Tab-separated table of C-alpha atoms in Angstrom:
chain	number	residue	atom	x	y	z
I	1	UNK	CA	-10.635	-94.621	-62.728
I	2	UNK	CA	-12.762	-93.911	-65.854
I	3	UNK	CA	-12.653	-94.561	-69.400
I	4	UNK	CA	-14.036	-92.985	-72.534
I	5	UNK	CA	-13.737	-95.650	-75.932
I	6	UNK	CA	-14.537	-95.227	-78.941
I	7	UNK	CA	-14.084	-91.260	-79.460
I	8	UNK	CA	-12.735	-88.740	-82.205
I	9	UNK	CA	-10.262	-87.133	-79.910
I	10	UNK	CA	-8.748	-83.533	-80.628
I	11	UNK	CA	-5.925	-83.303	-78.408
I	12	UNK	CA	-5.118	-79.682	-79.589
I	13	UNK	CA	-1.842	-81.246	-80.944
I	14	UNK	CA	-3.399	-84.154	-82.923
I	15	UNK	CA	-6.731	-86.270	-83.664
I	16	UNK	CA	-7.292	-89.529	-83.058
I	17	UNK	CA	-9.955	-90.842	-84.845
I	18	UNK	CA	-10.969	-93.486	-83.198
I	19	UNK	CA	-9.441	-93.545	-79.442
I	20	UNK	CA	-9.857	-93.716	-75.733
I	21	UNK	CA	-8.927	-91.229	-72.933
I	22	UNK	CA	-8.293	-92.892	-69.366
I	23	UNK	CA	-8.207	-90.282	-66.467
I	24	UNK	CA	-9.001	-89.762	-62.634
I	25	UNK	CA	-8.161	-86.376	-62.001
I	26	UNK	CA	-5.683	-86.262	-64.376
I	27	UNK	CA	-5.407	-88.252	-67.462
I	28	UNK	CA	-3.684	-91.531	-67.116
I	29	UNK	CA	-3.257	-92.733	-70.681
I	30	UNK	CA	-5.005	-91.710	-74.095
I	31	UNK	CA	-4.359	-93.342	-77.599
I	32	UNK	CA	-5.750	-95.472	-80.174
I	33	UNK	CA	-8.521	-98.446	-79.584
I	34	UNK	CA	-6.124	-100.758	-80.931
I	35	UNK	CA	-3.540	-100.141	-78.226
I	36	UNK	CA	-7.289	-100.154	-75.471
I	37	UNK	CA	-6.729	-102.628	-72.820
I	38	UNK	CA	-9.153	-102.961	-70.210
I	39	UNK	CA	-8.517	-102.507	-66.305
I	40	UNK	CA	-10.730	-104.470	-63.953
I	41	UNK	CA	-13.149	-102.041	-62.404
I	42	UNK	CA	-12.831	-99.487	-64.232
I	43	UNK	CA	-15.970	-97.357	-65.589
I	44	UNK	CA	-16.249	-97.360	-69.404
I	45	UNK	CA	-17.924	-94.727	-71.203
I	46	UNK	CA	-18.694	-95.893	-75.120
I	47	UNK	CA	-18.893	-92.227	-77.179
I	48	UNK	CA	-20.087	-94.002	-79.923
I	49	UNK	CA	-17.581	-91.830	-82.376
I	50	UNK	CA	-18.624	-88.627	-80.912
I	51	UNK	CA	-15.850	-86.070	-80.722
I	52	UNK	CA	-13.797	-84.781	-77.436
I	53	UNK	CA	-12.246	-82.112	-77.060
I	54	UNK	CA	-10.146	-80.091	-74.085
I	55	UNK	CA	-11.921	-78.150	-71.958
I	56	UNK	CA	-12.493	-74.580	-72.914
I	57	UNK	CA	-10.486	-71.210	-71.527
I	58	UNK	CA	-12.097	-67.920	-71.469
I	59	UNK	CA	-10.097	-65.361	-70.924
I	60	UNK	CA	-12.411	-62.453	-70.915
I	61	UNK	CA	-15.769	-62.727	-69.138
I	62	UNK	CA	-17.412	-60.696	-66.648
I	63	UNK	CA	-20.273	-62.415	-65.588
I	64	UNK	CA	-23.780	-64.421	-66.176
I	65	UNK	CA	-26.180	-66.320	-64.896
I	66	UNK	CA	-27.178	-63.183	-62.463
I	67	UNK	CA	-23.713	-63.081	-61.293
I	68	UNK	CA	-21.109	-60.681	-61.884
I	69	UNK	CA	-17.584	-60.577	-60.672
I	70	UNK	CA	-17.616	-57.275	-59.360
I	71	UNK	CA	-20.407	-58.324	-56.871
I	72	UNK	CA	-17.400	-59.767	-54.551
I	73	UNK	CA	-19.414	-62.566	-53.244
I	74	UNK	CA	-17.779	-65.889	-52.630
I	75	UNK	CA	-20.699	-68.039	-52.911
I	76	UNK	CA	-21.779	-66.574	-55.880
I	77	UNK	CA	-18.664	-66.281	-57.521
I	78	UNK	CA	-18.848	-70.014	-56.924
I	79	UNK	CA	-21.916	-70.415	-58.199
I	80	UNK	CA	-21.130	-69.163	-61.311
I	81	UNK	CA	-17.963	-70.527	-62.010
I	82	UNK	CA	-20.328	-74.076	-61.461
I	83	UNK	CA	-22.282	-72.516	-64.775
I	84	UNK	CA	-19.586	-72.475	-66.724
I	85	UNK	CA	-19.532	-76.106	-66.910
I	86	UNK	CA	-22.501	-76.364	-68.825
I	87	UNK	CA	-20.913	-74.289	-71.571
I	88	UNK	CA	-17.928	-76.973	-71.936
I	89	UNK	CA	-15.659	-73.901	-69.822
I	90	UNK	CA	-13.163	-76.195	-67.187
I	91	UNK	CA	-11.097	-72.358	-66.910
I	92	UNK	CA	-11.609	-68.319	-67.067
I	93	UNK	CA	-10.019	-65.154	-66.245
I	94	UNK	CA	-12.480	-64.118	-63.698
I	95	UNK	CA	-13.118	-60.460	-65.802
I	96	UNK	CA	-13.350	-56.931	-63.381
I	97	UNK	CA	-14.309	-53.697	-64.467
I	98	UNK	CA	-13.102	-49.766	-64.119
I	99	UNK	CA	-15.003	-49.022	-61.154
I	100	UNK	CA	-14.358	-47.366	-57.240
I	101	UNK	CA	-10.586	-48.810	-56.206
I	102	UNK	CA	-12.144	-50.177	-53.125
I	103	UNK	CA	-14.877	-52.399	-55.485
I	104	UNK	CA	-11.848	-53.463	-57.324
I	105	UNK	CA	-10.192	-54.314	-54.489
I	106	UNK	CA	-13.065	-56.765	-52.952
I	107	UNK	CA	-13.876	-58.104	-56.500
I	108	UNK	CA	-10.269	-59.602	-56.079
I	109	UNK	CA	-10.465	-60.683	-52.644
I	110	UNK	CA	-13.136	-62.693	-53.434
I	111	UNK	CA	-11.516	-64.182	-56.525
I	112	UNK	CA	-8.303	-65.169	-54.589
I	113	UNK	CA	-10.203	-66.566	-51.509
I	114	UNK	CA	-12.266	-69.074	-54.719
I	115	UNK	CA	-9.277	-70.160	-55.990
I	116	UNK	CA	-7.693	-70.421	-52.856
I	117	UNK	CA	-10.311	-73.181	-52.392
I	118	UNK	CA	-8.949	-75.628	-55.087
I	119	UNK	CA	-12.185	-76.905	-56.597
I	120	UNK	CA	-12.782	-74.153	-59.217
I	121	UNK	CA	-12.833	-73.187	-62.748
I	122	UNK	CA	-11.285	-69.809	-62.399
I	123	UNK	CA	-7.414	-70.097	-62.987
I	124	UNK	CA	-6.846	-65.970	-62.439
I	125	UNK	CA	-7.738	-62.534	-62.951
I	126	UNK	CA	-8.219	-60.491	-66.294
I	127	UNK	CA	-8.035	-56.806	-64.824
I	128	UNK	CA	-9.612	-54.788	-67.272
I	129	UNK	CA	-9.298	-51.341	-66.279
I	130	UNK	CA	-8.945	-48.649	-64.774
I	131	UNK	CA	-5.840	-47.910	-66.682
I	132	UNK	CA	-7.325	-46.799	-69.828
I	133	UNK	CA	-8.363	-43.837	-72.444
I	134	UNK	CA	-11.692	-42.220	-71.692
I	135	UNK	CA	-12.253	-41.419	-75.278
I	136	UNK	CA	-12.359	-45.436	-76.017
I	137	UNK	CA	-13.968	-46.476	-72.527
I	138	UNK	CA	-17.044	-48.170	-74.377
I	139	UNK	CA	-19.099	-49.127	-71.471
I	140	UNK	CA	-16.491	-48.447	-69.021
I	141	UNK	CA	-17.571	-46.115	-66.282
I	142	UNK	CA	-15.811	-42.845	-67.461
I	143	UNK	CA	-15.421	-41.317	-63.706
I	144	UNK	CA	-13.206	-43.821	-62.324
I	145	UNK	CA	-10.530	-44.578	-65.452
I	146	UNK	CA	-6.886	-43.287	-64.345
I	147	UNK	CA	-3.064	-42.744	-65.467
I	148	UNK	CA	-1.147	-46.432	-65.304
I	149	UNK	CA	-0.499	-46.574	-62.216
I	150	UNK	CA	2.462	-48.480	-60.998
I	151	UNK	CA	1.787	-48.902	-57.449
I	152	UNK	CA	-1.841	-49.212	-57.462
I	153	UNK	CA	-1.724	-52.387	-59.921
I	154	UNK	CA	1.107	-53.860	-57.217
I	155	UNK	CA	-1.521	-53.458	-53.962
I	156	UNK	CA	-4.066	-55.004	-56.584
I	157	UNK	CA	-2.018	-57.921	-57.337
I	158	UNK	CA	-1.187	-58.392	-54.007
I	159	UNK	CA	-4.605	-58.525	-52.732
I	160	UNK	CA	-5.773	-60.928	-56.014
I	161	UNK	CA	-2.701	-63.243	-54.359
I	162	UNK	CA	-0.998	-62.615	-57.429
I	163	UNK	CA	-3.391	-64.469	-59.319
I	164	UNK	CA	-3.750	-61.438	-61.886
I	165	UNK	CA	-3.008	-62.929	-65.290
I	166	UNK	CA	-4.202	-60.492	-67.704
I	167	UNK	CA	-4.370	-56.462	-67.519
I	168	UNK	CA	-5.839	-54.456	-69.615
I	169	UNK	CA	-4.484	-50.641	-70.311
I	170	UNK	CA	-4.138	-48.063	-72.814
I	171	UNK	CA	-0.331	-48.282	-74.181
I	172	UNK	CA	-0.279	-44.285	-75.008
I	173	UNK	CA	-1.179	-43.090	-71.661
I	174	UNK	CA	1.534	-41.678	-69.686
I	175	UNK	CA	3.627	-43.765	-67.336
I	176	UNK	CA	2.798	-46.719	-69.543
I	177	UNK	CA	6.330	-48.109	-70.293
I	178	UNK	CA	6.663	-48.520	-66.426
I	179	UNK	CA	3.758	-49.465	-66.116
I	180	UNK	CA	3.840	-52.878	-68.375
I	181	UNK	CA	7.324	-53.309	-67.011
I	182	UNK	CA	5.899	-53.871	-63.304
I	183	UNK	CA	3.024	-55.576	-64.846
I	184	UNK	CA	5.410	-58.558	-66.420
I	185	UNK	CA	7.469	-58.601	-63.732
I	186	UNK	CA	4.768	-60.028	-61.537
I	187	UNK	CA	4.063	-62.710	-64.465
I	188	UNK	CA	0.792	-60.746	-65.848
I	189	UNK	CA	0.562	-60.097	-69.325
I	190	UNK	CA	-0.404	-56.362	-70.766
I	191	UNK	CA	-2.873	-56.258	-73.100
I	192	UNK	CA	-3.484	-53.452	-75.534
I	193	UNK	CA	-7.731	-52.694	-74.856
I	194	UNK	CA	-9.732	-49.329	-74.997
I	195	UNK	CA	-7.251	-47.615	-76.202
I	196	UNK	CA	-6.117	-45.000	-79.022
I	197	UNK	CA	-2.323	-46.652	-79.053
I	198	UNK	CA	-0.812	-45.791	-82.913
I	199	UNK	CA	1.733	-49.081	-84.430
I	200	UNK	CA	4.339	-47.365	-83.213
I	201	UNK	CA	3.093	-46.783	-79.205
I	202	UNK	CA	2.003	-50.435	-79.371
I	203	UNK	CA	5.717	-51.417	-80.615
I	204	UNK	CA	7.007	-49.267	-78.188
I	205	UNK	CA	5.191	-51.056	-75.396
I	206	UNK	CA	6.315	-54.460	-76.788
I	207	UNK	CA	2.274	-55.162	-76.411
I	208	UNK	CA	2.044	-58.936	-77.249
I	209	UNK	CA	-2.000	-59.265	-76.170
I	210	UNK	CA	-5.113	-57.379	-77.463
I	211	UNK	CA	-8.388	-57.060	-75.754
I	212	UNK	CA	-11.475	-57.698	-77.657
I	213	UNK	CA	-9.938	-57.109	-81.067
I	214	UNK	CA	-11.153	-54.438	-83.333
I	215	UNK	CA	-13.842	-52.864	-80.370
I	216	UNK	CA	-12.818	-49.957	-78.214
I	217	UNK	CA	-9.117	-49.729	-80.244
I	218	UNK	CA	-7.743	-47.305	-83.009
I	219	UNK	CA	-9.264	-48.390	-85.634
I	220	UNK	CA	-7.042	-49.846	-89.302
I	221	UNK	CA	-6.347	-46.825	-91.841
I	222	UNK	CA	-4.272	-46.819	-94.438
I	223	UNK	CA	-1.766	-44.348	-93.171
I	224	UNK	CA	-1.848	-45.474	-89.587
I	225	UNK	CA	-2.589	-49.328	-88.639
I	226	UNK	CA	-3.314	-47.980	-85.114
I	227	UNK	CA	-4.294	-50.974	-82.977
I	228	UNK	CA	-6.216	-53.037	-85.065
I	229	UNK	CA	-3.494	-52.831	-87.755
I	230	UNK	CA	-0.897	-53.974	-84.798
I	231	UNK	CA	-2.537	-56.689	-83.298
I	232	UNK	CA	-3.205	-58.179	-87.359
I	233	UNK	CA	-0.187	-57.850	-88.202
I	234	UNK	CA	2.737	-58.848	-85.812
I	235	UNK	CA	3.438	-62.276	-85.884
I	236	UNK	CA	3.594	-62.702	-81.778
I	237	UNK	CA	0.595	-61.070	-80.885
I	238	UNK	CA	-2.580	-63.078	-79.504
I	239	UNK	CA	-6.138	-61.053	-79.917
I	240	UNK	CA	-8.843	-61.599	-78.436
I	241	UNK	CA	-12.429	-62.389	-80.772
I	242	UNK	CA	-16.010	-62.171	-79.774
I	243	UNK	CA	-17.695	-64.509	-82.303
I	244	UNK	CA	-20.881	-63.692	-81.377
I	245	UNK	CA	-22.058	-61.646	-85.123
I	246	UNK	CA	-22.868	-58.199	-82.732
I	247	UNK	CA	-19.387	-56.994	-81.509
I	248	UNK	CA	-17.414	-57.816	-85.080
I	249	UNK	CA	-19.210	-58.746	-88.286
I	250	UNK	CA	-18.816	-62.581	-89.324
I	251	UNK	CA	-16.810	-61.344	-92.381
I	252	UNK	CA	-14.442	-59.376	-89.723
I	253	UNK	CA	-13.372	-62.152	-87.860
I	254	UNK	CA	-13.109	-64.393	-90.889
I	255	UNK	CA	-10.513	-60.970	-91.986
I	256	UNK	CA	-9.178	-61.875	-88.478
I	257	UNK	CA	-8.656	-65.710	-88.556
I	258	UNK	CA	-6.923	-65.060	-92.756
I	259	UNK	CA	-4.936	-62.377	-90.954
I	260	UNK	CA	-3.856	-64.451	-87.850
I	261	UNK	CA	-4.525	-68.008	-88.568
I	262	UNK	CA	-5.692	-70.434	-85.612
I	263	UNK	CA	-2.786	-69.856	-83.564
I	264	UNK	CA	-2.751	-66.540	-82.624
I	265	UNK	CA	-6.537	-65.581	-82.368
I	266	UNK	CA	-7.867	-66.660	-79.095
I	267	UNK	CA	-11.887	-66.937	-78.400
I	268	UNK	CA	-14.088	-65.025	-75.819
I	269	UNK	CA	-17.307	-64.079	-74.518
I	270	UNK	CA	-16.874	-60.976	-72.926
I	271	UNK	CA	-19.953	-61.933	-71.508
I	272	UNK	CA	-21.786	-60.055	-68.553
I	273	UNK	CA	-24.599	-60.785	-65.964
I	274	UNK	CA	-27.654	-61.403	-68.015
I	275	UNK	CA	-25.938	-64.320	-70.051
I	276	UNK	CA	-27.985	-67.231	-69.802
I	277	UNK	CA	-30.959	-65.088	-68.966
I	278	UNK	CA	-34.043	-63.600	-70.292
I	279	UNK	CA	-33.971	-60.435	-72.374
I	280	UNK	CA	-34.297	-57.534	-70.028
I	281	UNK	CA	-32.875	-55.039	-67.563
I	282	UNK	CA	-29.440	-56.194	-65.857
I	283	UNK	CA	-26.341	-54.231	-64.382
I	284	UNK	CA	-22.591	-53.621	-65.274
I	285	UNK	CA	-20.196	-51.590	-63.209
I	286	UNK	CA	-22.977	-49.663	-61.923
I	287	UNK	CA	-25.017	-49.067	-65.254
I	288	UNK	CA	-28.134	-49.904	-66.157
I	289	UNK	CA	-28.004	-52.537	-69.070
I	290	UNK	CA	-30.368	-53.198	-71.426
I	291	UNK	CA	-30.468	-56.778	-73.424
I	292	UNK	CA	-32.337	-57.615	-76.178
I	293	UNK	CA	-32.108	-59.616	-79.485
I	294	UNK	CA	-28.627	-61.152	-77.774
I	295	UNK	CA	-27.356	-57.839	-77.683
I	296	UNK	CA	-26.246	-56.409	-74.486
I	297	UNK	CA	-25.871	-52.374	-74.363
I	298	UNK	CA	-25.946	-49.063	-72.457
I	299	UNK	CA	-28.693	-46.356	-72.801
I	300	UNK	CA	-26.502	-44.539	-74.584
I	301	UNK	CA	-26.494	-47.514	-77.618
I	302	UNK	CA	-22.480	-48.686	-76.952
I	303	UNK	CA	-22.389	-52.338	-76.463
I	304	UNK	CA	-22.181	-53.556	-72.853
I	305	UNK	CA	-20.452	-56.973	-72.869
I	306	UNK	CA	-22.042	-59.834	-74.314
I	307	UNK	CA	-24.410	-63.079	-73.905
I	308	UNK	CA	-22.386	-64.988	-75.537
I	309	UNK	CA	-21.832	-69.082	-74.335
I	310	UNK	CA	-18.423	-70.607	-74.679
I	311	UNK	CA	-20.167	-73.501	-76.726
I	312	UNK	CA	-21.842	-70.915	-79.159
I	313	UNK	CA	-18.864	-69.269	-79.939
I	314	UNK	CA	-16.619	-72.245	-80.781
I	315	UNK	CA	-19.828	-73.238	-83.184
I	316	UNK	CA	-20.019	-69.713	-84.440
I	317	UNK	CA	-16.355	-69.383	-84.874
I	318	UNK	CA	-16.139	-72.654	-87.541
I	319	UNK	CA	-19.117	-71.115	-89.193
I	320	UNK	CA	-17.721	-67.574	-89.928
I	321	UNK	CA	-14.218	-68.523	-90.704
I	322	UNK	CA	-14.579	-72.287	-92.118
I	323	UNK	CA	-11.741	-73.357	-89.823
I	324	UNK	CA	-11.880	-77.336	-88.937
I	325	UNK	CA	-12.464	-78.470	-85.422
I	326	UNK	CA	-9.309	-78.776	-84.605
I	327	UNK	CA	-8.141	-75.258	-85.600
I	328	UNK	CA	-11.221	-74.276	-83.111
I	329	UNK	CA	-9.586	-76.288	-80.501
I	330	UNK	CA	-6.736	-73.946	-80.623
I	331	UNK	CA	-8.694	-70.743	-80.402
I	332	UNK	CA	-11.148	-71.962	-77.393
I	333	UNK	CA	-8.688	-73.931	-75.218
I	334	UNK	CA	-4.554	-74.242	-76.752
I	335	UNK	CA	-3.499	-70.888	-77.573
I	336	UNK	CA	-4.736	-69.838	-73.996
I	337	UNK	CA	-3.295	-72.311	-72.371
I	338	UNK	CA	-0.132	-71.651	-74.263
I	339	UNK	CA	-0.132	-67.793	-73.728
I	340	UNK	CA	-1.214	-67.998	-70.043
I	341	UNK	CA	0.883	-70.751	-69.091
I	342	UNK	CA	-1.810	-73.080	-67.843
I	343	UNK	CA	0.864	-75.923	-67.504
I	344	UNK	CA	-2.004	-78.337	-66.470
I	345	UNK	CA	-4.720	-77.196	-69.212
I	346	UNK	CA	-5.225	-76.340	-73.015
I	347	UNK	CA	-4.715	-79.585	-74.661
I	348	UNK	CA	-5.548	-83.903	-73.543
I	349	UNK	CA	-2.327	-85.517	-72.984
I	350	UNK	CA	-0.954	-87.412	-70.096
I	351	UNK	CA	-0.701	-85.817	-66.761
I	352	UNK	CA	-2.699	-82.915	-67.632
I	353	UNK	CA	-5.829	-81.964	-65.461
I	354	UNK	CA	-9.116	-84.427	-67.145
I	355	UNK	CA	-11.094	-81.190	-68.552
I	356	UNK	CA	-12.373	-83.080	-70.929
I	357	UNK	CA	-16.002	-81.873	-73.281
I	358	UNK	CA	-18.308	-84.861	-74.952
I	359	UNK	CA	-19.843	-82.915	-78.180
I	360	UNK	CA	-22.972	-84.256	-79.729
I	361	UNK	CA	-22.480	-83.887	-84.154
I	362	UNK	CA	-23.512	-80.859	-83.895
I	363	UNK	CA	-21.180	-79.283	-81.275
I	364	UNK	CA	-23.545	-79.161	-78.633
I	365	UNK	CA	-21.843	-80.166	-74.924
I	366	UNK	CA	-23.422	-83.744	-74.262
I	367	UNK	CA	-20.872	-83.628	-70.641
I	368	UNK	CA	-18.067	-81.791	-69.078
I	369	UNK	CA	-15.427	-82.667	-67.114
I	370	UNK	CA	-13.376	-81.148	-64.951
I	371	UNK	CA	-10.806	-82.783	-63.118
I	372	UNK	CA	-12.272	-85.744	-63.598
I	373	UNK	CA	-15.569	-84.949	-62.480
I	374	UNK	CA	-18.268	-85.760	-64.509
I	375	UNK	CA	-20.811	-83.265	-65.382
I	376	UNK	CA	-23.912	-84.264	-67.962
I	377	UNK	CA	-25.294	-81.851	-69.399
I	378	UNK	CA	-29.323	-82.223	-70.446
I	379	UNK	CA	-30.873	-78.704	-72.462
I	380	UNK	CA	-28.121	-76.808	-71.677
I	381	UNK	CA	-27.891	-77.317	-67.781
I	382	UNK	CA	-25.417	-79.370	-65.661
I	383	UNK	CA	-26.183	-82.225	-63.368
I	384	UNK	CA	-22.934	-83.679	-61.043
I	385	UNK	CA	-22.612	-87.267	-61.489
């Protein structure tokens, strides 16, 4: 059994300001020091009033640290869900991309065998793909993108071991209103995502999720909210941000978090191979991708993913919007949890998995933990303790 005293705790329902958090590998007890009682043999950790927080969700990321998903490779897929831990990430949507069926079909094979293994940070799939409009494919490889297609999505899920949480399609394409029906009733959410939907084909669709809000959608007009214009403006919709100043101007996803507040927006990478990597040459679905400046993107110019860490983007996010800590707690780790129905994740309270994150004043990840395994982190990288 371990012990953290003396912390700011966000829960994601509350803060503590001056608490403990008791956990093995799930959290036993968590409240204020004056209700602390030491257990013989127990390790203590003092945090000297630094701040914890849950661990973070990412629900949208495709790869880094040389590793993609689409490389259907179980030890690497492993080894990079062990990076994400250094980034304060205990959970992610492993992320595909529209490529050959049979790619598809391996990339998820190798996802279900991970999780199949029980010691992992990936909690599911976020298919994103095939099912969308060419016209808003972004850096989606044009030659393989399709109709929604009802009984292809079924084989998929099937081989993921129905651990497909997320998919993401283009609401106006035809066949889409069965297609989102089969897609809930396997407990997978639709999301709205390259797409040229108009208000009313997102109503009609019932779409409740939007993929990397305001990039690759119908754009906000004045006589047609298209997408954009949805996703801001019903209540029950969660979008998707990248707060990483390249795929949405600062002042655009301050627009989004007035628009939204912190319970509806919910943060991602979208990150690709070459995160945590030098500038240079890397590869998505295929394509040659050049990064530079933090900027991931095509030859063509159109943005390729991102570099984006977790840990940079809940810093980033409080700096473009002003939001406290605890409203960033809902947009890295709560609203997921909520959405996705991660029973066991999203917020500290008893019974709940330990993915816990030590932050430094700054917001920098001082340790992880996941499942109540410690990870310190020292310059960025992760050392099991």
């Amino acid at each position: 059994m371990t012990v953290i005293i003396n912390a700011r705790i966000y829960t994601g329902e509350q803060t503590i300001e001056d608490g403990f958090i008791r956990f093995d590998r799930t959290i036993e007890a968590i409240g204020p020091m004056s209700k602390f009682e030491e257990i013989a043999g127990e390790e203590m950790i003092d945090a000297q009033h630094q701040s914890l927080i849950p661990g973070m969700i990412d629900v949208h990321i495709h790869g880094g640290y040389d590793v993609d998903v689409m490389d259907g490779d179980v030890e690497r897929l492993r080894h990079f869900s062990r990076q994400m831990l250094q980034e304060g990430v205990t959970s992610f949507l492993a992320t595909t991309i529209t490529q050959d069926w049979g790619n598809i079909t391996r990339a998820l094979e190798t996802v279900r065998e991970v999780v199949a293994q029980d010691d992992t940070t990936i909690v599911g799939v976020h298919l994103e793909g095939p099912f969308i409009n060419p016209d808003y494919a972004g850096a989606q490889p044009h030659e393989h993108i399709v109709e929604p297609d009802v009984e292809q999505f079924l084989k998929w899920q099937k081989a993921a071991g129905n651990t497909i949480k997320l998919v993401t399609y283009a609401p106006e394409r035809p066949g889409a209103r069965a297609f989102e029906e089969a897609v809930r009733l396997t407990g997978a959410i639709p999301s709205a995502g390259h797409t040229d939907a108009t208000y009313a084909q997102n109503q009609a669709g019932h779409v409740t999720h939007g993929t990397h809000l305001y990039n690759q959608m119908r754009a906000l007009h004045h006589r047609e909210p298209g997408t954009v214009g949805y996703c801001l403006l019903t209540p029950d919709v969660y979008a998707e941000i990248i707060p990483d100043g390249i795929h949405s101007a600062p002042e655009m996803v301050d627009f989004a978090y007035r628009m939204k507040g912190a319970d509806r927006l919910i943060v991602i990478t979208d990150a690709m191979r070459a995160k945590g990597l030098a500038d240079g040459e890397y590869e998505l679905g295929g394509q040659a991708v050049f990064v530079r400046d933090g900027a991931a993107r095509l030859e063509n110019g159109s943005l390729a993913g991102s570099v984006l860490t977790m840990d940079a983007a809940l810093r980033n996010i409080i700096a473009y919007t002003g939001c406290s800590l605890e409203e960033a707690v809902r947009m890295t780790s709560v609203n997921a949890a909520k959405e996705l129905q991660l029973t066991q994740k999203g917020s500290l309270s008893v019974g709940k998995d330990a993915d816990i994150v030590l932050l430094d004043e700054a917001l920098h990840i001082q340790e992880t933990i996941h499942r109540g395994t410690r990870h310190r982190i020292t310059n960025g990288k992760e050392s099991t303790s």
